[in-house]
mmCIF file of C-alpha atoms and ligand atoms in Angstrom:
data_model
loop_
_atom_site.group_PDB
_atom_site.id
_atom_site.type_symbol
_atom_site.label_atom_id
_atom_site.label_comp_id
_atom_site.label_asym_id
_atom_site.label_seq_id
_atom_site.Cartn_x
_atom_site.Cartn_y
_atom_site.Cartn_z
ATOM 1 C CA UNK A 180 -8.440 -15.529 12.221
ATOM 2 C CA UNK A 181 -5.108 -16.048 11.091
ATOM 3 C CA UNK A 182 -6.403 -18.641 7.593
ATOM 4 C CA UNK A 183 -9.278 -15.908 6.956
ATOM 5 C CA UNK A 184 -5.899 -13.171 6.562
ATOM 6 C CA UNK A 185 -4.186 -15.769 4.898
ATOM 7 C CA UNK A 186 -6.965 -16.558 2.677
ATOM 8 C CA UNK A 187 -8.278 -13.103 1.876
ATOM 9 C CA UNK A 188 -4.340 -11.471 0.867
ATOM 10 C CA UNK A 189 -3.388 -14.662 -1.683
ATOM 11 C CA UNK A 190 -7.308 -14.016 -3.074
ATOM 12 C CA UNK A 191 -6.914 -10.155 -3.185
ATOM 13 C CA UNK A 192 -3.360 -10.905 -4.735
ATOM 14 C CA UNK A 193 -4.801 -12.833 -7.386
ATOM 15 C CA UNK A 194 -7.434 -9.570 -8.354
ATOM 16 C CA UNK A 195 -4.532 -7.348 -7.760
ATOM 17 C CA UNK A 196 -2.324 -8.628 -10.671
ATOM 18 C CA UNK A 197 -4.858 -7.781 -12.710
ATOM 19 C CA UNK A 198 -6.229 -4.775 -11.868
ATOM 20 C CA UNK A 199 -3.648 -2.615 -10.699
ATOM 21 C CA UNK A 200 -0.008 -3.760 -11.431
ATOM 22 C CA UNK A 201 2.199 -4.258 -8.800
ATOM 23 C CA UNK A 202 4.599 -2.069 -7.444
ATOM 24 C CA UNK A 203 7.658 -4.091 -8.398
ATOM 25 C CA UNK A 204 8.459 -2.070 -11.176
ATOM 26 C CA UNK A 205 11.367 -3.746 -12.368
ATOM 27 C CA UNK A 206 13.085 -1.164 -14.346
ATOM 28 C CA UNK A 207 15.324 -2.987 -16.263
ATOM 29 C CA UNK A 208 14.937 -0.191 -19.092
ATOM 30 C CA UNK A 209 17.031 2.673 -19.828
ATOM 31 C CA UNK A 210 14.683 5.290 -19.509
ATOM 32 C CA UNK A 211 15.771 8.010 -17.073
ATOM 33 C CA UNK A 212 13.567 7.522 -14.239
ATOM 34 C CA UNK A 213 15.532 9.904 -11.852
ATOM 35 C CA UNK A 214 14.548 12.840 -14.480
ATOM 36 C CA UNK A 215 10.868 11.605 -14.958
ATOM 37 C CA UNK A 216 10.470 11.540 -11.047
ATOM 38 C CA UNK A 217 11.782 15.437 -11.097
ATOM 39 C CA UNK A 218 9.393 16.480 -14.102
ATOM 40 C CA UNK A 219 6.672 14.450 -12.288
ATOM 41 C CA UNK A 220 7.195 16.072 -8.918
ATOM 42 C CA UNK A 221 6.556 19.601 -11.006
ATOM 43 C CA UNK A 222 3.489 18.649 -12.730
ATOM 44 C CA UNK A 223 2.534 17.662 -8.958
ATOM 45 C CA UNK A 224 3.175 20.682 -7.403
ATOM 46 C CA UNK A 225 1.922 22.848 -10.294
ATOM 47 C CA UNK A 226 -1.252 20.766 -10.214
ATOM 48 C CA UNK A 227 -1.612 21.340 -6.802
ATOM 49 C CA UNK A 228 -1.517 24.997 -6.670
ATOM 50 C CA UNK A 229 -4.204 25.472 -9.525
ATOM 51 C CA UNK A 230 -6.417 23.603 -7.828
ATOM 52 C CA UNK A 231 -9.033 23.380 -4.700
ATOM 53 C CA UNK A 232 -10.674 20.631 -2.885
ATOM 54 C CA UNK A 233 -14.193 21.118 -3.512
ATOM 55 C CA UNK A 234 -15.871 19.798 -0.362
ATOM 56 C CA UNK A 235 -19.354 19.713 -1.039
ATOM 57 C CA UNK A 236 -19.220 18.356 -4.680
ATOM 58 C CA UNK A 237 -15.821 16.042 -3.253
ATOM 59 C CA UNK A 238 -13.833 16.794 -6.176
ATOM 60 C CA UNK A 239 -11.368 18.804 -7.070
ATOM 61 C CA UNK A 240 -11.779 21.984 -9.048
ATOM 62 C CA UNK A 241 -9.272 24.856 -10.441
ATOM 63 C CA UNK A 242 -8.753 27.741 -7.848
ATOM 64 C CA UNK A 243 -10.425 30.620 -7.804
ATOM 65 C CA UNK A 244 -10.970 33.780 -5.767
ATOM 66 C CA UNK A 245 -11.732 33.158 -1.940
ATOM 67 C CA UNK A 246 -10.390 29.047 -1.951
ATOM 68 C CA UNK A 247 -7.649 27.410 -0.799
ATOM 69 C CA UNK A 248 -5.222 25.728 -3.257
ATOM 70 C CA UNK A 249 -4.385 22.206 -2.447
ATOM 71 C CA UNK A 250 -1.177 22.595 -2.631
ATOM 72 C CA UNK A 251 -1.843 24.987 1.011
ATOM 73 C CA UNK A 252 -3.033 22.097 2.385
ATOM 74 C CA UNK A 253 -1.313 18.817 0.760
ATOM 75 C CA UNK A 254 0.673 16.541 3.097
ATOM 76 C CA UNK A 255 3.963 14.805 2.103
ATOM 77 C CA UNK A 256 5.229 11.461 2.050
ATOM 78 C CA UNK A 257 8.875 10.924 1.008
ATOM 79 C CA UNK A 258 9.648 7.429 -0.435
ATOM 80 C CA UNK A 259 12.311 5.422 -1.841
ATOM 81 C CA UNK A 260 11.831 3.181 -4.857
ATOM 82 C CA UNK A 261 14.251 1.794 -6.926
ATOM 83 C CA UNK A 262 16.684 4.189 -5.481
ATOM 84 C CA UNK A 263 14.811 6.723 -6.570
ATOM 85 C CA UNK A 264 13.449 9.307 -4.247
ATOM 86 C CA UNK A 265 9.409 9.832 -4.916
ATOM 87 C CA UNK A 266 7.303 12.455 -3.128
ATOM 88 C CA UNK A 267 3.831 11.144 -2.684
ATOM 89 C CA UNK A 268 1.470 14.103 -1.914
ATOM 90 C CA UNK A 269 -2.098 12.951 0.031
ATOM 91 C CA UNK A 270 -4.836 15.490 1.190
ATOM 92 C CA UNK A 271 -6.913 14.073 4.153
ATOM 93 C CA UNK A 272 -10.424 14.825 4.534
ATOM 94 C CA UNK A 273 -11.007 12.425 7.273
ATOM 95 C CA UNK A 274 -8.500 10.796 8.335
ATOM 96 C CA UNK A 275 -10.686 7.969 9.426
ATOM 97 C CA UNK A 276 -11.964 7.998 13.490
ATOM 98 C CA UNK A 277 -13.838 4.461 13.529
ATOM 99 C CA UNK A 278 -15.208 3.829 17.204
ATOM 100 C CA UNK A 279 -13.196 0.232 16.649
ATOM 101 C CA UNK A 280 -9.535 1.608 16.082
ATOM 102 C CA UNK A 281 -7.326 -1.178 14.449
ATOM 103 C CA UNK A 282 -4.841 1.534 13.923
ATOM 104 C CA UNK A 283 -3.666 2.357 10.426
ATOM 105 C CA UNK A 284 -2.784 -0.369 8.014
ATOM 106 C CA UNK A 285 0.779 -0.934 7.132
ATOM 107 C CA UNK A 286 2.513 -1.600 3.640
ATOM 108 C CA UNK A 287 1.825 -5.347 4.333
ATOM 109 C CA UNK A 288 -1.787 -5.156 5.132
ATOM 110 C CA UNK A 289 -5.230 -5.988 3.445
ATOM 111 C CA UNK A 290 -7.286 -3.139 2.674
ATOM 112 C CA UNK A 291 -11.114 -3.214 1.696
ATOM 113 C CA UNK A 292 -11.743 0.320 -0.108
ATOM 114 C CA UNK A 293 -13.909 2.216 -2.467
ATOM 115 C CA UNK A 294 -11.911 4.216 -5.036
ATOM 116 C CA UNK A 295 -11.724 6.523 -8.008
ATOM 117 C CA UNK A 296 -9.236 6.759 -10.792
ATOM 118 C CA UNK A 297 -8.272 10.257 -12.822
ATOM 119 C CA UNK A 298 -5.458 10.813 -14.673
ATOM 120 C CA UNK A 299 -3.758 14.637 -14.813
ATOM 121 C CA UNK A 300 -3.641 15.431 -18.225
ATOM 122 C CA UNK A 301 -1.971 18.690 -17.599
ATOM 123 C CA UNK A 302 -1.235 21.198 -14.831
ATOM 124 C CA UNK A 303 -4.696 22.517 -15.483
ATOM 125 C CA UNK A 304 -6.521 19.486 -16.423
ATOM 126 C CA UNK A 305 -7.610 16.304 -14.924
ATOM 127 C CA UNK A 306 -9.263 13.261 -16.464
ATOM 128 C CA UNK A 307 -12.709 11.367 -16.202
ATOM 129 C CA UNK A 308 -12.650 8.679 -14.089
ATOM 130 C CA UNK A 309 -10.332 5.379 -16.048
ATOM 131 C CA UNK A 310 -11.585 2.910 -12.844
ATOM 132 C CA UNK A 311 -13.777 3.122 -10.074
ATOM 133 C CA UNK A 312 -14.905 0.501 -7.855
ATOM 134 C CA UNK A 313 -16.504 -0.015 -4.098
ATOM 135 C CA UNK A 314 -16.219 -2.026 -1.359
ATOM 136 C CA UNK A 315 -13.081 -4.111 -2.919
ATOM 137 C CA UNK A 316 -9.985 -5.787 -0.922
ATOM 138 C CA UNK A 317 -6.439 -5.646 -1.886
ATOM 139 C CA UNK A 318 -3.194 -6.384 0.321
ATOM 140 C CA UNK A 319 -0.722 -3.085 0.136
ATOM 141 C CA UNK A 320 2.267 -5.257 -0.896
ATOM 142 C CA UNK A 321 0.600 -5.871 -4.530
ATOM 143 C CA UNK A 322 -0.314 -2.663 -5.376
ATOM 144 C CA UNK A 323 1.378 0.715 -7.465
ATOM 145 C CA UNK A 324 3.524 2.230 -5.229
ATOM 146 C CA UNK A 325 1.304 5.408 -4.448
ATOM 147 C CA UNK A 326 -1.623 3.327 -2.801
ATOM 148 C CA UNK A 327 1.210 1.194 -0.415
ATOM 149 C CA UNK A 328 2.306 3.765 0.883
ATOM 150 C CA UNK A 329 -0.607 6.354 0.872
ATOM 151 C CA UNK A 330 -3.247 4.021 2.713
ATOM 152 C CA UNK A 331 -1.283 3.919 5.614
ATOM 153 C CA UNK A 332 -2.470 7.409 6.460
ATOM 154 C CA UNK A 333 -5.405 6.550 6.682
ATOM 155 C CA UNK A 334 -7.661 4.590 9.343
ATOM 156 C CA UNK A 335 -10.509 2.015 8.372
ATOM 157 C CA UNK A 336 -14.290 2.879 9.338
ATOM 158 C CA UNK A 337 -16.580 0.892 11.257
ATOM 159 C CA UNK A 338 -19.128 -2.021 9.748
ATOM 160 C CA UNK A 339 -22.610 -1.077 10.035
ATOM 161 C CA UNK A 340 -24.085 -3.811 7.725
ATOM 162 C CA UNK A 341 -27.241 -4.716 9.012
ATOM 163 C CA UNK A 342 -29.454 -6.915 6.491
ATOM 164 C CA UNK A 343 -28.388 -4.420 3.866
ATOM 165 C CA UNK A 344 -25.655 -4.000 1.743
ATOM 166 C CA UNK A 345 -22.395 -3.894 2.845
ATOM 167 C CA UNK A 346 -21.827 -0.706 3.998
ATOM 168 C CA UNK A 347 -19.342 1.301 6.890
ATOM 169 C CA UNK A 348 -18.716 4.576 8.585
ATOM 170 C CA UNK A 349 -15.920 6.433 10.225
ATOM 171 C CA UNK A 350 -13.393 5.511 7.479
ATOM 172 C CA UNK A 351 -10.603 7.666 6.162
ATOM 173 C CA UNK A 352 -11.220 9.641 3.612
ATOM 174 C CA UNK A 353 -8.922 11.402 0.666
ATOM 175 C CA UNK A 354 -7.171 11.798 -2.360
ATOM 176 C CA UNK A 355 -3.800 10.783 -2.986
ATOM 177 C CA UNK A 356 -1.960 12.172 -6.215
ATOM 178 C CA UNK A 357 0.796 9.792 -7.731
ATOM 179 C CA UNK A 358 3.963 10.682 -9.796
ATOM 180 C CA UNK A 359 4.116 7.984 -12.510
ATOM 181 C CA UNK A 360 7.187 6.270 -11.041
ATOM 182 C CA UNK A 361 5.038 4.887 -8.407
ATOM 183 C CA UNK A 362 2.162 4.146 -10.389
ATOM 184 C CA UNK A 363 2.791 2.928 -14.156
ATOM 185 C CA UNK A 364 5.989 4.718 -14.786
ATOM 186 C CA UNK A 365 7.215 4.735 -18.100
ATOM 187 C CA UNK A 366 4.973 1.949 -19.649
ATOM 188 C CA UNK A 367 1.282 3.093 -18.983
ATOM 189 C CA UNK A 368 -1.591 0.937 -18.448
ATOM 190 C CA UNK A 369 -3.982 -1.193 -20.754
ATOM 191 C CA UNK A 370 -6.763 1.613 -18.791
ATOM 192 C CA UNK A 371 -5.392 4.331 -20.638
ATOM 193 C CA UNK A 372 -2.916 5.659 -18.356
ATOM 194 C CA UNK A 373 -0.526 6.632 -20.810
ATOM 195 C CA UNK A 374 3.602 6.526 -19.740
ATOM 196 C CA UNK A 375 4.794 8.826 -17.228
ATOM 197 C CA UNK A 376 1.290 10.296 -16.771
ATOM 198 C CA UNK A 377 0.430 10.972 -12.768
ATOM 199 C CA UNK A 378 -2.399 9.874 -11.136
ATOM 200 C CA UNK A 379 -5.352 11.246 -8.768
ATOM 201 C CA UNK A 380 -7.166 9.009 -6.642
ATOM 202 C CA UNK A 381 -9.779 9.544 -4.327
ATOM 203 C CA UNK A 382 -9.770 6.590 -1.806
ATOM 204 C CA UNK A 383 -12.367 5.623 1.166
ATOM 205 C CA UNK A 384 -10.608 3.446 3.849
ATOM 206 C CA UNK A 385 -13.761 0.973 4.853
ATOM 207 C CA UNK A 386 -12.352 -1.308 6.549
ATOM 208 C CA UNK A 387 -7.988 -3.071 7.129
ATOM 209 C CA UNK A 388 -6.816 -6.585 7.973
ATOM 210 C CA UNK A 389 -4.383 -5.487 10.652
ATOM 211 C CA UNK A 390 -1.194 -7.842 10.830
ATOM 212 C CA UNK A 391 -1.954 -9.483 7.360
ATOM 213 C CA UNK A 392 0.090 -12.518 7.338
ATOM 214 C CA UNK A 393 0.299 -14.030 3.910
ATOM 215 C CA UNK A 394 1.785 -17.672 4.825
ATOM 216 C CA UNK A 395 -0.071 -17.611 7.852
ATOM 217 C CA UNK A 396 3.108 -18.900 9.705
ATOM 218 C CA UNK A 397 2.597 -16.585 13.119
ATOM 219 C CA UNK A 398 4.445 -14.023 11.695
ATOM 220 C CA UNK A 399 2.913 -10.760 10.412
ATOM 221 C CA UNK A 400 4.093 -9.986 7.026
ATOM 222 C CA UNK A 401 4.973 -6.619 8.475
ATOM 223 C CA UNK A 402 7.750 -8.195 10.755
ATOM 224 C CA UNK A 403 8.845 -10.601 8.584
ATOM 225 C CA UNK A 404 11.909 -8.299 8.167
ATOM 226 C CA UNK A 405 14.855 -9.514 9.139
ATOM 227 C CA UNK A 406 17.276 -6.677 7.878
ATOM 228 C CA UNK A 407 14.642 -4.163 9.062
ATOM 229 C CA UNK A 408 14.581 -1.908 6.608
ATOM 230 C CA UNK A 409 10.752 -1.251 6.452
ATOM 231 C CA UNK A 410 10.221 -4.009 3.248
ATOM 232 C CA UNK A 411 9.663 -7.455 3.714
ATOM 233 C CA UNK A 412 9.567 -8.347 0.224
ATOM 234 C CA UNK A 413 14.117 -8.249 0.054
ATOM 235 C CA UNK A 414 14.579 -11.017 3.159
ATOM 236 C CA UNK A 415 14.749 -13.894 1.669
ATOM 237 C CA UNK A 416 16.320 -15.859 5.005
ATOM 238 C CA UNK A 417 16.902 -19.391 3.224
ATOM 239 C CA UNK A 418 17.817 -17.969 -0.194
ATOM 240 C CA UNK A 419 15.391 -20.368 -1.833
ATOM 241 C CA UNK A 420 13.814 -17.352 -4.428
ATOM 242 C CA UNK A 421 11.151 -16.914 -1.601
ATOM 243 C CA UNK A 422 10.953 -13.864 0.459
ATOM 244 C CA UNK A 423 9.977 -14.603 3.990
ATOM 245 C CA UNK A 424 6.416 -13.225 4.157
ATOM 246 C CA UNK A 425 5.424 -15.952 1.463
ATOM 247 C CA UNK A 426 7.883 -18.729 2.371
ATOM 248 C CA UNK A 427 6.338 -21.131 5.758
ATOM 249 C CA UNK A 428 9.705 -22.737 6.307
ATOM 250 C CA UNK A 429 11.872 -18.927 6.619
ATOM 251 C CA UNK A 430 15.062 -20.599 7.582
ATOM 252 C CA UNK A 431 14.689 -23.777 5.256
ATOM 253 C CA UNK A 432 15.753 -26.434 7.447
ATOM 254 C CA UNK A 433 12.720 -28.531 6.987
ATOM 255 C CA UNK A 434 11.000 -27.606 9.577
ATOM 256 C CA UNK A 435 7.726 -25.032 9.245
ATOM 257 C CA UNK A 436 7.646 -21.982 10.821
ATOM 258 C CA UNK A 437 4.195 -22.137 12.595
ATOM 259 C CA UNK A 438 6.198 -25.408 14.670
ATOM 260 C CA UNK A 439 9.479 -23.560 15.380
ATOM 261 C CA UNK A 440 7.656 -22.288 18.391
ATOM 262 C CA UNK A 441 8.952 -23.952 21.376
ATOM 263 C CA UNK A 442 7.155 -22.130 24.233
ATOM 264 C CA UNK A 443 3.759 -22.889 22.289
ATOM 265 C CA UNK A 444 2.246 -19.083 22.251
ATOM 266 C CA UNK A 445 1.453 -19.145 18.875
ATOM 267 C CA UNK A 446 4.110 -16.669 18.055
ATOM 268 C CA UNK A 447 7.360 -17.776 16.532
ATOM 269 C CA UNK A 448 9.085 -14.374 17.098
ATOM 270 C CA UNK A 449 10.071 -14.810 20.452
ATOM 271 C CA UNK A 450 11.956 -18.767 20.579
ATOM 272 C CA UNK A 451 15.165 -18.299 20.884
ATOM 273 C CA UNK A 452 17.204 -22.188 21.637
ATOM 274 C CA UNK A 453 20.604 -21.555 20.263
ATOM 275 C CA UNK A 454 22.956 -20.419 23.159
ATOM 276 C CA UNK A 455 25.621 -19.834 20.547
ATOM 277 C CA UNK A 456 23.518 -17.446 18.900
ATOM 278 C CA UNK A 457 21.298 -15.883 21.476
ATOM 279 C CA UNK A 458 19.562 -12.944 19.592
ATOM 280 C CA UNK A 459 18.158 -15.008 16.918
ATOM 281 C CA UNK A 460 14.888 -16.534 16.787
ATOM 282 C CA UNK A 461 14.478 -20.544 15.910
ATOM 283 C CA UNK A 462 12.169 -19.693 13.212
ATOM 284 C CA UNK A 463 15.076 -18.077 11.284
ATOM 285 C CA UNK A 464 18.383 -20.193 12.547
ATOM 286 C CA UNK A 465 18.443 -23.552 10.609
ATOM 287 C CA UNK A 466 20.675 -24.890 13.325
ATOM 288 C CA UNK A 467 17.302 -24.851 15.653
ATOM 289 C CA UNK A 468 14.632 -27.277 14.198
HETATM 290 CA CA1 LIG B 1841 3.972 -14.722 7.864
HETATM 291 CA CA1 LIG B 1842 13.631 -6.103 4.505
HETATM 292 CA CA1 LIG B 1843 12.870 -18.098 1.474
HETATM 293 CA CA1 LIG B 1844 12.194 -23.650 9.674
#
C-alpha cells in the first residue's frame, strides 16, 4: 500500500505542475500582497452576499427575494501564507458521509476529485467555466493554496465501480471561493485567470489517499514535521535542500529511513536508541544509524 501512495503523489505531482501551479508562491516581487489580500477579502464578501446557492441547478445565482445569500451560510477558514493572513470561504453541501470513513484528507494527502473552475469577474458577475475535469488525482501539497487547505473539509465518497465507469457516492460536496493570493496571485494563469482575480470552484471529494507518504519511508508526509508547525514542506532535518517528506535518508547519515527502525514495526516514528537524547527518534538523530 505504501509504493501505490508513493507512486500515485510523485505521478499526480507531475500533472499538478502543470495544471494548477503550486502553492509555493514565491513572492519575490514587490507587489503589495498584504493590500491585494484586503481588496480580495472584499470582493469575497461582497460576492457572497449578492449571491445564492442554487441547489437544484448546483450553481450559484444572484439573490433574490425569498433566498438565502451565501454569504448567510459560508464557512471560514483562516490561513497563513507568506505571512500573510488569507480567509478562505467554503460552502458545504455535503460534507461527504461515505459508509467507509477514511476521515478527511490532510494538506499532505492525495485527492481523486471532479471539479469546476469560474473566475469572479466582479461582485456581481462570475465567469464560464476556464477548467473542468472528473475523476482526477492530485496530492494537496502541489496545489494553489485554496484547494490545500479547502479539501480538508471535506470527506471522500465510497467506490461503487462495478464493470462501469469509474464512478462513487457519499463524497463531499461544495464550492470553495479563493482570494487570488492563494490561487494565482498577482501573475494570473496561462487559463485566463487574469492577476489578482479570485476564484470559484465547485469540488466533489470521490475518493483520498489517507497518510500519503511521498518517499514512502514509513513516515506520513503529514508527520514529517519536525518543528510542528502544521507544514512539512520547511523541515528540512539534514539541510541537504530536501524537505523531509521527499528526502528517504531525513537525518542524512547514510542510513535510509525505512531501516532506522529498530523494533521492526514498520514505523520509524517511534525508535528512539540515543540515551543522551531520549525524545528523539533514530530516523532524525544522525548519531543513531
Ligand atoms: Ca515519508
Ligand atoms: Ca514544519
Ligand atoms: Ca533533507
Ligand atoms: Ca538516516
Amino acid at each position: 500500500m505504501n509504493k501505490i501512495k508513493n507512486i500515485l503523489a510523485i505521478t499526480f505531482a507531475i500533472i499538478l505542475i502543470y495544471s494548477c501551479g503550486t502553492s509555493n508562491n514565491s513572492f519575490i516581487d514587490d507587489f503589495d500582497h498584504e493590500a491585494q489580500a484586503l481588496i480580495d477579502n472584499d470582493t469575497l464578501v461582497q460576492f457572497l452576499k449578492n449571491h445564492y446557492y442554487d441547489l437544484s441547478s448546483d450553481s450559484i445565482k444572484l439573490v433574490i427575494s425569498g433566498k438565502v445569500a451565501l454569504y448567510e451560510e459560508i464557512q471560514t477558514m483562516s490561513i497563513t501564507e507568506n505571512e500573510i493572513n488569507y480567509t478562505l470561504y467554503y460552502y458545504v453541501k455535503d460534507a461527504g458521509t461515505p459508509n467507509l470513513d477514511k476521515g478527511n484528507p490532510t494538506v499532505m494527502d492525495s485527492v481523486f476529485v471532479n471539479y469546476e473552475g469560474k473566475r469572479i469577474v466582479n461582485t456581481d458577475s462570475i465567469s464560464k467555466p476556464f477548467e473542468k475535469n472528473i475523476n482526477i488525482w492530485f496530492t494537496l501539497d502541489r496545489v494553489i493554496g485554496g484547494w490545500t487547505h479547502g479539501f480538508t473539509n471535506f470527506k471522500g465518497g465510497d467506490n461503487i465501480t462495478g464493470n462501469g465507469p469509474i464512478t462513487y457516492e457519499n463524497g463531499g460536496k461544495g464550492v470553495l471561493f479563493i482570494p487570488s493570493g492563494l490561487a494565482y496571485a498577482n501573475s494570473g494563469s496561462s487559463s485566463g485567470i487574469l492577476p489578482n482575480q479570485c476564484l470559484v470552484f465547485h469540488i466533489e471529494l470521490n475518493d483520498i489517499v489517507k497518510d500519503t507518504d511521498h518517499d514512502n519511508d514509513g513516515v506520513a508526509s503529514i508527520f514529517e514535521d519536525p518543528d510542528k508547525n502544521d507544514n512539512p514542506k520547511d523541515d528540512d532535518t539534514d539541510q541537504d535542500g530536501l524537505p523531509n517528506y521527499i528526502d528517504s535518508d531525513d537525518d542524512g547519515d547514510g542510513t535510509l529511513t525505512v531501516y532506522e527502525d529498530a523494533n521492526g514495526d514498520g514505523n520509524p516514528m517511534n525508535d528512539f536508541n540515543d540515551p543522551n537524547n531520549p525524545s528523539l527518534p533514530d530516523y532524525l538523530n544522525p548519531v543513531i544509524k
